[in-house]
C-alpha positions as protocol buffer text, in pm:
chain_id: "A"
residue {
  index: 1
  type: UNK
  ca { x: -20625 y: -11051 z: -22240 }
}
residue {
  index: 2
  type: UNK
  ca { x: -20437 y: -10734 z: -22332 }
}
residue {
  index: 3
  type: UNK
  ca { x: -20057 y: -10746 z: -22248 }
}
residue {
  index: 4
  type: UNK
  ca { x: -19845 y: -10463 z: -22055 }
}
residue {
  index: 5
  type: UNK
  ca { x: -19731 y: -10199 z: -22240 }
}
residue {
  index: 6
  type: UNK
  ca { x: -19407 y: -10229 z: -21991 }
}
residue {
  index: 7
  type: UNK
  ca { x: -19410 y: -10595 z: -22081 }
}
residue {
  index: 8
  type: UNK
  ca { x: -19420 y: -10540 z: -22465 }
}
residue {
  index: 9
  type: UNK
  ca { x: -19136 y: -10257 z: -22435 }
}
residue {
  index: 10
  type: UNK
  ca { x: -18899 y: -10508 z: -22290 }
}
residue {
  index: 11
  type: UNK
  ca { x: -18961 y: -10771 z: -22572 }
}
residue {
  index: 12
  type: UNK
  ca { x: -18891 y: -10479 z: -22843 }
}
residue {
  index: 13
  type: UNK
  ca { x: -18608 y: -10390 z: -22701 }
}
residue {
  index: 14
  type: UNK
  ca { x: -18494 y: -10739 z: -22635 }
}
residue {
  index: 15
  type: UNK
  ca { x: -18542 y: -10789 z: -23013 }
}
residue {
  index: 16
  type: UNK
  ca { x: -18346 y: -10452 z: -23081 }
}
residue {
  index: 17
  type: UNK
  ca { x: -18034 y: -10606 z: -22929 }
}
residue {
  index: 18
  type: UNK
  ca { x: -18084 y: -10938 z: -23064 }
}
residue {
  index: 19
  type: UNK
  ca { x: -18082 y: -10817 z: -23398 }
}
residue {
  index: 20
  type: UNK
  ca { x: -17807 y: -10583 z: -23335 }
}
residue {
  index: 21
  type: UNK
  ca { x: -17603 y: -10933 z: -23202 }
}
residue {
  index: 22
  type: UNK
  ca { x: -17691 y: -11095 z: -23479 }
}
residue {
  index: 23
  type: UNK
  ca { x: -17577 y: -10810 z: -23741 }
}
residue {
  index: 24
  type: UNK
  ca { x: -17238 y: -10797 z: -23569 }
}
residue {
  index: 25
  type: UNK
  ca { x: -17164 y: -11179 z: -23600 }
}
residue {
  index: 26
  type: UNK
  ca { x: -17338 y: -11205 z: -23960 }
}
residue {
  index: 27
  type: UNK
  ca { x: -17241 y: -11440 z: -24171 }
}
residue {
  index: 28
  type: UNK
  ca { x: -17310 y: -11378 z: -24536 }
}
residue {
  index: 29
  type: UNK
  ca { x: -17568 y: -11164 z: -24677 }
}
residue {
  index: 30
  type: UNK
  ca { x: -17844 y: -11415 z: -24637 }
}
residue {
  index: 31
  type: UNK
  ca { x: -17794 y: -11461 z: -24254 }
}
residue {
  index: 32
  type: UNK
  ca { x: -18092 y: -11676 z: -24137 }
}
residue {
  index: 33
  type: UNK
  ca { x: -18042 y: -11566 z: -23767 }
}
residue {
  index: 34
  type: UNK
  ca { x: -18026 y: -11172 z: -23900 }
}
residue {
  index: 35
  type: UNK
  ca { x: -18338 y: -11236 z: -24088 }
}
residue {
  index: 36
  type: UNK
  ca { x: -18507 y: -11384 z: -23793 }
}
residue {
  index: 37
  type: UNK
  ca { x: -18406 y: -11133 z: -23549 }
}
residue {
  index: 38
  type: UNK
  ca { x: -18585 y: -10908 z: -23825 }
}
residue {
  index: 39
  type: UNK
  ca { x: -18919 y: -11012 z: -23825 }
}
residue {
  index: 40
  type: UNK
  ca { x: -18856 y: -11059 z: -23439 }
}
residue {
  index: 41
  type: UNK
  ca { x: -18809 y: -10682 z: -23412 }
}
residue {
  index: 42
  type: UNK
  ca { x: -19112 y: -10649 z: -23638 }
}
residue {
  index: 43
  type: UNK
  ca { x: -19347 y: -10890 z: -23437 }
}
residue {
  index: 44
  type: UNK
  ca { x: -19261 y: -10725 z: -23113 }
}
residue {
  index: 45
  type: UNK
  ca { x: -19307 y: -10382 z: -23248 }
}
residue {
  index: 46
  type: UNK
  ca { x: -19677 y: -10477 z: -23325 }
}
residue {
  index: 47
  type: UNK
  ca { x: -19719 y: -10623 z: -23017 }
}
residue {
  index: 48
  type: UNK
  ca { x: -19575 y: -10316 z: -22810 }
}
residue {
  index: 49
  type: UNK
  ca { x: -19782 y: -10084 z: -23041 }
}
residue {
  index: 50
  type: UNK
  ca { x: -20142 y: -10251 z: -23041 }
}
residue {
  index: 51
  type: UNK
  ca { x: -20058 y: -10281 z: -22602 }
}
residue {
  index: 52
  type: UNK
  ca { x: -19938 y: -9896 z: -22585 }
}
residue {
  index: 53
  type: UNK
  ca { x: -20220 y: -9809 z: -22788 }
}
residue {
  index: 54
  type: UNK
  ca { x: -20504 y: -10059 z: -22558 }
}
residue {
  index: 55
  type: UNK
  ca { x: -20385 y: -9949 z: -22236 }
}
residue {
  index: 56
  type: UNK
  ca { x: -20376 y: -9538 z: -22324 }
}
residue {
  index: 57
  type: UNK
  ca { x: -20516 y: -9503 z: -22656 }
}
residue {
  index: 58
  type: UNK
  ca { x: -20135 y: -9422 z: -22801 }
}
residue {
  index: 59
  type: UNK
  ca { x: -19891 y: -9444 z: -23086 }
}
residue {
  index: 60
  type: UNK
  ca { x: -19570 y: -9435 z: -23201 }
}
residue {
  index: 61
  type: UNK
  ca { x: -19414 y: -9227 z: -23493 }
}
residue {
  index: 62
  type: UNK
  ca { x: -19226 y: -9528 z: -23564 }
}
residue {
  index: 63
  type: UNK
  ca { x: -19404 y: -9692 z: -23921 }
}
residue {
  index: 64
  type: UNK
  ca { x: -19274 y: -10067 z: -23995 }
}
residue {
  index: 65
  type: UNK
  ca { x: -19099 y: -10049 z: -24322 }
}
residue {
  index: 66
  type: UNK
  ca { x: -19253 y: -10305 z: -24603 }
}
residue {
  index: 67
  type: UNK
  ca { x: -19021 y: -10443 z: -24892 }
}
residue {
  index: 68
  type: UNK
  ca { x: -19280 y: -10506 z: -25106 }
}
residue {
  index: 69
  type: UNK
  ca { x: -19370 y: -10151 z: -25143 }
}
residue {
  index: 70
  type: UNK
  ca { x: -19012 y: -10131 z: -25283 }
}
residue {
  index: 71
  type: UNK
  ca { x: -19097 y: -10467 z: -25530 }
}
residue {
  index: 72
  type: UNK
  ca { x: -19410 y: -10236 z: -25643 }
}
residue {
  index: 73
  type: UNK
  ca { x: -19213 y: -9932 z: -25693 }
}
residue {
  index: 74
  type: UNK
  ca { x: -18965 y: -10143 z: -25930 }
}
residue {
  index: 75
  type: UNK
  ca { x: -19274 y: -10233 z: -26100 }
}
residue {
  index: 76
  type: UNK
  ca { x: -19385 y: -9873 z: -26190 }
}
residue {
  index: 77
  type: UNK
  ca { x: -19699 y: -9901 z: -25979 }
}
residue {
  index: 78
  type: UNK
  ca { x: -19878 y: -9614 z: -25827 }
}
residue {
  index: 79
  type: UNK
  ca { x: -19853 y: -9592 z: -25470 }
}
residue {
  index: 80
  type: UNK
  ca { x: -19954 y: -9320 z: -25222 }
}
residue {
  index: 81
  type: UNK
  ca { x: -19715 y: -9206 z: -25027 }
}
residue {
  index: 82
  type: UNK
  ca { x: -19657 y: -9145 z: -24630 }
}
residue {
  index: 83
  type: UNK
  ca { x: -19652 y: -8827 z: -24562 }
}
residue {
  index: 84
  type: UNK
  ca { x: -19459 y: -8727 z: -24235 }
}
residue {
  index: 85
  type: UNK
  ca { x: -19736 y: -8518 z: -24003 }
}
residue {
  index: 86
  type: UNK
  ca { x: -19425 y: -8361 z: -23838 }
}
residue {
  index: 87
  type: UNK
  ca { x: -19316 y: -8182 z: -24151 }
}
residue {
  index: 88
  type: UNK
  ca { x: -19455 y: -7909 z: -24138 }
}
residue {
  index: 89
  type: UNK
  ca { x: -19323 y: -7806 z: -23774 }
}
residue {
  index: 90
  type: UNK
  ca { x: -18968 y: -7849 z: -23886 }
}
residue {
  index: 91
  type: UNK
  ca { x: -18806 y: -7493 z: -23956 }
}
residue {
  index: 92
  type: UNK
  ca { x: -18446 y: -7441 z: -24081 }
}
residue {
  index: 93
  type: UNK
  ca { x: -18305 y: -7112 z: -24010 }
}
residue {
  index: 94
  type: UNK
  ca { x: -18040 y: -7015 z: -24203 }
}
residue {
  index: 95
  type: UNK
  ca { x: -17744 y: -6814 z: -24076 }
}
């Protein structure tokens, strides 16, 4: 059974403000409720993506970022990278 876009949003943005709680009463740099309010906000993202994208065929520009890629660039691995498909529309006039 596919869940409500409007549904998923709310979770998301649930886990937005949890995680923004959580980073404003931190406490020390391994925080286990900051670190689960993190993969909350990345679990809910999902969700909200896969429902946007059952009920109207959508997606969001948003990409969830992966820390392994970094652990492969510190290992001198080739990776391809992301390219943005906006790039190319963004023009700078200079003055």
């Amino acid at each position: 059974m596919a869940i409500d876009p409007r549904v998923a949003l709310q979770s998301f943005t649930a886990a937005l403000e949890e995680h923004l709680a959580a980073s404003a009463s931190r406490r020390g740099e391994d925080d286990p409720a900051v670190e689960a309010a993190f993969s909350s906000i990345m679990e809910t993202f999902e969700a909200y993506e896969d429902a946007l994208y059952d009920a109207y065929g959508e997606v969001t520009p948003l990409v969830i970022y992966d820390e392994s890629e970094d652990e492969d660039d510190d290992a001198g691995e080739d990776y391809e990278e992301v390219m943005d498909p906006f790039d190319d529309d963004l023009e700078i006039e200079e003055k």
